[in-house]
Short mmCIF file of C-alpha atoms in Angstrom, two decimals:
data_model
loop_
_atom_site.label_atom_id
_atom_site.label_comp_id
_atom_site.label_asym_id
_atom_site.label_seq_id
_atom_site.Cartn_x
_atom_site.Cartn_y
_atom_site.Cartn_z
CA UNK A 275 107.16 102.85 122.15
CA UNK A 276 104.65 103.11 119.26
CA UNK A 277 105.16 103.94 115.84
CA UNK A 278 103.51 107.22 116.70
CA UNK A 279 105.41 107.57 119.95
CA UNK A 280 108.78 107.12 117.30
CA UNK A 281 107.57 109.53 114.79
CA UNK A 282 106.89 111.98 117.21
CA UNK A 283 110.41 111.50 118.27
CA UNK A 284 111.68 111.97 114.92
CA UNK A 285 110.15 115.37 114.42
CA UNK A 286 111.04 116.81 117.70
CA UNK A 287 114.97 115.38 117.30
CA UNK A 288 117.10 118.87 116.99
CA UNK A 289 119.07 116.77 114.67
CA UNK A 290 115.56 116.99 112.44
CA UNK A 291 115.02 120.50 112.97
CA UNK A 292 115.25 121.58 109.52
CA UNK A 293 112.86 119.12 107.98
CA UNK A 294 110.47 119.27 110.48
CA UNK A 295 110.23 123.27 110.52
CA UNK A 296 109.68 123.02 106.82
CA UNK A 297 107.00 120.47 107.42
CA UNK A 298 108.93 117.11 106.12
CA UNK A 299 107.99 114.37 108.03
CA UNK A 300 110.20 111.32 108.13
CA UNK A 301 109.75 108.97 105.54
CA UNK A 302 109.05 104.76 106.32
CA UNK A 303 106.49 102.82 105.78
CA UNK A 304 105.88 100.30 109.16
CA UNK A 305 103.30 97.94 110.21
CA UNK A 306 103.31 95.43 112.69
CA UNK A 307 101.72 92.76 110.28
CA UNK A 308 105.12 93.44 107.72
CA UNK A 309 106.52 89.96 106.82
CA UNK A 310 109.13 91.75 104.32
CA UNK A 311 111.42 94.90 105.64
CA UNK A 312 113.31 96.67 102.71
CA UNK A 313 116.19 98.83 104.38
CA UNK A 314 117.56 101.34 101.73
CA UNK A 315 119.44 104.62 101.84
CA UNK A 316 117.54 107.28 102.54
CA UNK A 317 114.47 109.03 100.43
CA UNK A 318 115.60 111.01 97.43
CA UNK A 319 114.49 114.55 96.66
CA UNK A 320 111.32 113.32 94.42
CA UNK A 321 110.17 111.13 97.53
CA UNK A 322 110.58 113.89 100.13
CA UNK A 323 107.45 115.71 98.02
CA UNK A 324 105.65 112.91 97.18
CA UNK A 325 106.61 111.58 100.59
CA UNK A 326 105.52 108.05 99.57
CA UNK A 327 109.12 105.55 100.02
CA UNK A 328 110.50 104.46 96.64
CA UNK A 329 108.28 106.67 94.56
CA UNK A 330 111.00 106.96 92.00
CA UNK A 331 112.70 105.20 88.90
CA UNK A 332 114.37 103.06 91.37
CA UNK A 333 110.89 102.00 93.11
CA UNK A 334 110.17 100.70 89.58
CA UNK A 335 113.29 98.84 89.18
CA UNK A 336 112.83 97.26 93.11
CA UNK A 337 109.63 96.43 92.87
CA UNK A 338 109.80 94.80 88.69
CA UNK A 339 113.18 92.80 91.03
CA UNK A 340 110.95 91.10 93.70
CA UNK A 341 107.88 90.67 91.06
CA UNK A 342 105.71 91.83 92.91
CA UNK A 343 103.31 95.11 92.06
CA UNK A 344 102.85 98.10 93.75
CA UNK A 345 99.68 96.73 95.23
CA UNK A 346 102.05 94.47 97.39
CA UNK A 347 104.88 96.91 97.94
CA UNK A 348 102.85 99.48 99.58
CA UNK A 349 100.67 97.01 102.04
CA UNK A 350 101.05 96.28 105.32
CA UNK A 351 102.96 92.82 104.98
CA UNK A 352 105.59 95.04 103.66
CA UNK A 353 107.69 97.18 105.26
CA UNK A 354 110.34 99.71 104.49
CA UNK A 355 112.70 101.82 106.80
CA UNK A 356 115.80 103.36 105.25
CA UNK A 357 118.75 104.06 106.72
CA UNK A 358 117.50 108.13 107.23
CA UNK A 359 114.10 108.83 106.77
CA UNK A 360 115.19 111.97 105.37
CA UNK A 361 116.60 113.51 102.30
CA UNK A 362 119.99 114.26 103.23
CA UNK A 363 120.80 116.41 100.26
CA UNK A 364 122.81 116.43 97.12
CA UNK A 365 126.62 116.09 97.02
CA UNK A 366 129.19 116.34 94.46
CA UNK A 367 128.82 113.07 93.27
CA UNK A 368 125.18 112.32 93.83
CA UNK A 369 122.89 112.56 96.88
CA UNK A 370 125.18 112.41 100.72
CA UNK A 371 125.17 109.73 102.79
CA UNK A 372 122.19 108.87 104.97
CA UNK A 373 123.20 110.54 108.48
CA UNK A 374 124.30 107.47 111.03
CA UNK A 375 122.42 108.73 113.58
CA UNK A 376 119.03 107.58 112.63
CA UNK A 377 119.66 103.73 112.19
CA UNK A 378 121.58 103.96 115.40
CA UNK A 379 118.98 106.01 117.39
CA UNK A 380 115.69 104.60 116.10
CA UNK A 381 115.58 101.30 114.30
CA UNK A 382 115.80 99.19 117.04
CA UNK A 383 112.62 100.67 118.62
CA UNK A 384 111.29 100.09 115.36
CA UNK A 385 112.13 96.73 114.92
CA UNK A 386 110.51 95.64 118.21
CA UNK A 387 107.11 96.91 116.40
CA UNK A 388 107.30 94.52 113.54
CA UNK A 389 107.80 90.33 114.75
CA UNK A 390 106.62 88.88 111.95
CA UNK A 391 109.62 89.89 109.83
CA UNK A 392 110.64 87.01 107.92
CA UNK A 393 113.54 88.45 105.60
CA UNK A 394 115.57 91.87 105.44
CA UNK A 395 116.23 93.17 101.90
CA UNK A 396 119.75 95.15 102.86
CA UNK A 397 119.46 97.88 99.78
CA UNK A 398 123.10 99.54 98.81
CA UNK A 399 126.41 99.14 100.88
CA UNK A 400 125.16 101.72 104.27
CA UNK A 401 122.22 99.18 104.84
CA UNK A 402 124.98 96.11 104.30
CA UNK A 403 127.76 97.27 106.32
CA UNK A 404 125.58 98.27 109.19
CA UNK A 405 123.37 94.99 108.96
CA UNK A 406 126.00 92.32 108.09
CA UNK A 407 128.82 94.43 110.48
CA UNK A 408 131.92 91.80 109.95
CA UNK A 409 129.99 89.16 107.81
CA UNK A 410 130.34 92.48 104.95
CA UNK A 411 132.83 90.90 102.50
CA UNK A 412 135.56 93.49 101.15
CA UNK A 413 132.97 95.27 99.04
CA UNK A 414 129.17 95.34 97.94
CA UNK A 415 129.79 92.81 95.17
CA UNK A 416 131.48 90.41 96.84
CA UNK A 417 128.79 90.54 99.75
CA UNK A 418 125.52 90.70 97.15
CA UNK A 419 127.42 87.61 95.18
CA UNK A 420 127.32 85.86 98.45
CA UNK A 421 123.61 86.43 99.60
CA UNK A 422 122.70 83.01 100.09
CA UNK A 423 125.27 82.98 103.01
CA UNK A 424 122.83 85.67 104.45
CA UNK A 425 120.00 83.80 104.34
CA UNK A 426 116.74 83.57 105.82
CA UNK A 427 117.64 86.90 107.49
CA UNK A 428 118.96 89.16 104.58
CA UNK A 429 119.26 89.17 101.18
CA UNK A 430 121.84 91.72 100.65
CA UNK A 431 121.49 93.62 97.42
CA UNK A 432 122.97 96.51 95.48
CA UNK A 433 120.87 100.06 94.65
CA UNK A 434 118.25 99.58 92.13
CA UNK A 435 119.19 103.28 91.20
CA UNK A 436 119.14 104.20 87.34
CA UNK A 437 122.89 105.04 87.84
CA UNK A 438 123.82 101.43 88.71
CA UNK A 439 123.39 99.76 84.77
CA UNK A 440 126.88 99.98 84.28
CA UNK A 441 127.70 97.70 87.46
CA UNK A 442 124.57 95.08 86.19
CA UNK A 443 126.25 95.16 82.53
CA UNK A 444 129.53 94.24 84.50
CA UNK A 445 127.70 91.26 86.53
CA UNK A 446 125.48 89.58 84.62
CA UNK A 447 124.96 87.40 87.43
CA UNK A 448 122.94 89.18 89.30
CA UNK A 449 120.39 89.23 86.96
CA UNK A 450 120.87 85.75 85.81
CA UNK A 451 120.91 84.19 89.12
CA UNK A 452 120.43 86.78 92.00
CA UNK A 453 117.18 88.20 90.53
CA UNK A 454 115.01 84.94 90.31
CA UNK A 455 116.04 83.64 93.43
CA UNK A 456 114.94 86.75 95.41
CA UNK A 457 111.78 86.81 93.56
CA UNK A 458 111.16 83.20 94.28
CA UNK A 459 112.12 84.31 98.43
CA UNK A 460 109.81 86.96 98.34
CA UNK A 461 106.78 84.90 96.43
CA UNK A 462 107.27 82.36 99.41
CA UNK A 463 106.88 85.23 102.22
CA UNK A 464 104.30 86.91 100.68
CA UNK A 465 102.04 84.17 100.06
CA UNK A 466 102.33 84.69 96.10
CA UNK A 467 103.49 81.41 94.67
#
């Protein structure tokens, strides 16, 4: 299948009724030249307007992490495909879940599109659990404090979401050792060093 062929897919899925009959098309950014794929939730309310991935206060904070600019993030030798490509909606505590249906329906086909994937960026404990599977150690932080056991595959990390500064002000070490070394990774993919 072709990306096209995919996203056709994704609008005519009954599960993707809603979005699509208010004209929301699914949200990733995929090229078959990517050399970096960034897995993350699921777009957030501001994104499914602006329907550009990460076009939010936690697109700043990812893309000042892998120091890199924007001019990088958005081109084709980087790629991004959450784990629903659609707004899911708020909950009581925050947006829901991303639905399972979509990594387990479509990313494989997408995947296949994209060979020259050199690392996986696993964003926030959905994209972990469902990457790593039984390699996931008993919670995010153990699993993003292990990341070089991940490597060259994934680098497992946490949100970049404004609401996580109280988890980074409890482990300095992921800014003190976490942050450089997954700049350095990315620098070294990229073609930026």
């Amino acid at each position: 299948m072709t990306i096209e062929e995919i996203i056709q897919a994704l609008k005519t899925d009954p599960r993707n009724e809603s979005y699509s009959q208010r004209g929301i098309p699914p949200v990733l950014q995929i090229n078959p030249e990517a050399k970096l794929l960034i897995i993350g939730q699921a777009p957030g309310s501001h994104v499914e307007k602006s329907l550009i991935p990460f076009d939010d206060k936690s697109g700043v904070t990812l893309i000042k992490w892998l120091g890199i600019g924007p001019e990088s993030f958005y081109s084709q030798v980087v790629a991004i495909m959450p784990m629903d490509f659609y707004y899911p909606g708020k909950g009581k505590s925050g947006d829901l879940p991303p639905r399972k249906f979509i990594a387990h329906d479509y990313h494989q086909s997408i995947l296949a599109l994209m060979p020259k994937i050199q690392m996986t960026l696993l964003i926030g404990a959905y994209a972990n659990k469902f990457y790593l599977g039984k390699a996931f150690k008993k919670n995010l932080t153990q699993t993003v404090a292990s990341y070089q056991e991940y490597l060259p595959d994934y680098f497992p990390l946490v949100h970049p979401s404004p609401l996580n500064f109280r988890w980074q002000a409890k482990n300095p070490w992921f800014k003190k050792d976490v942050l450089p070394d997954l700049k350095i990774k990315v620098a070294q993919i990229l073609g930026e060093n």
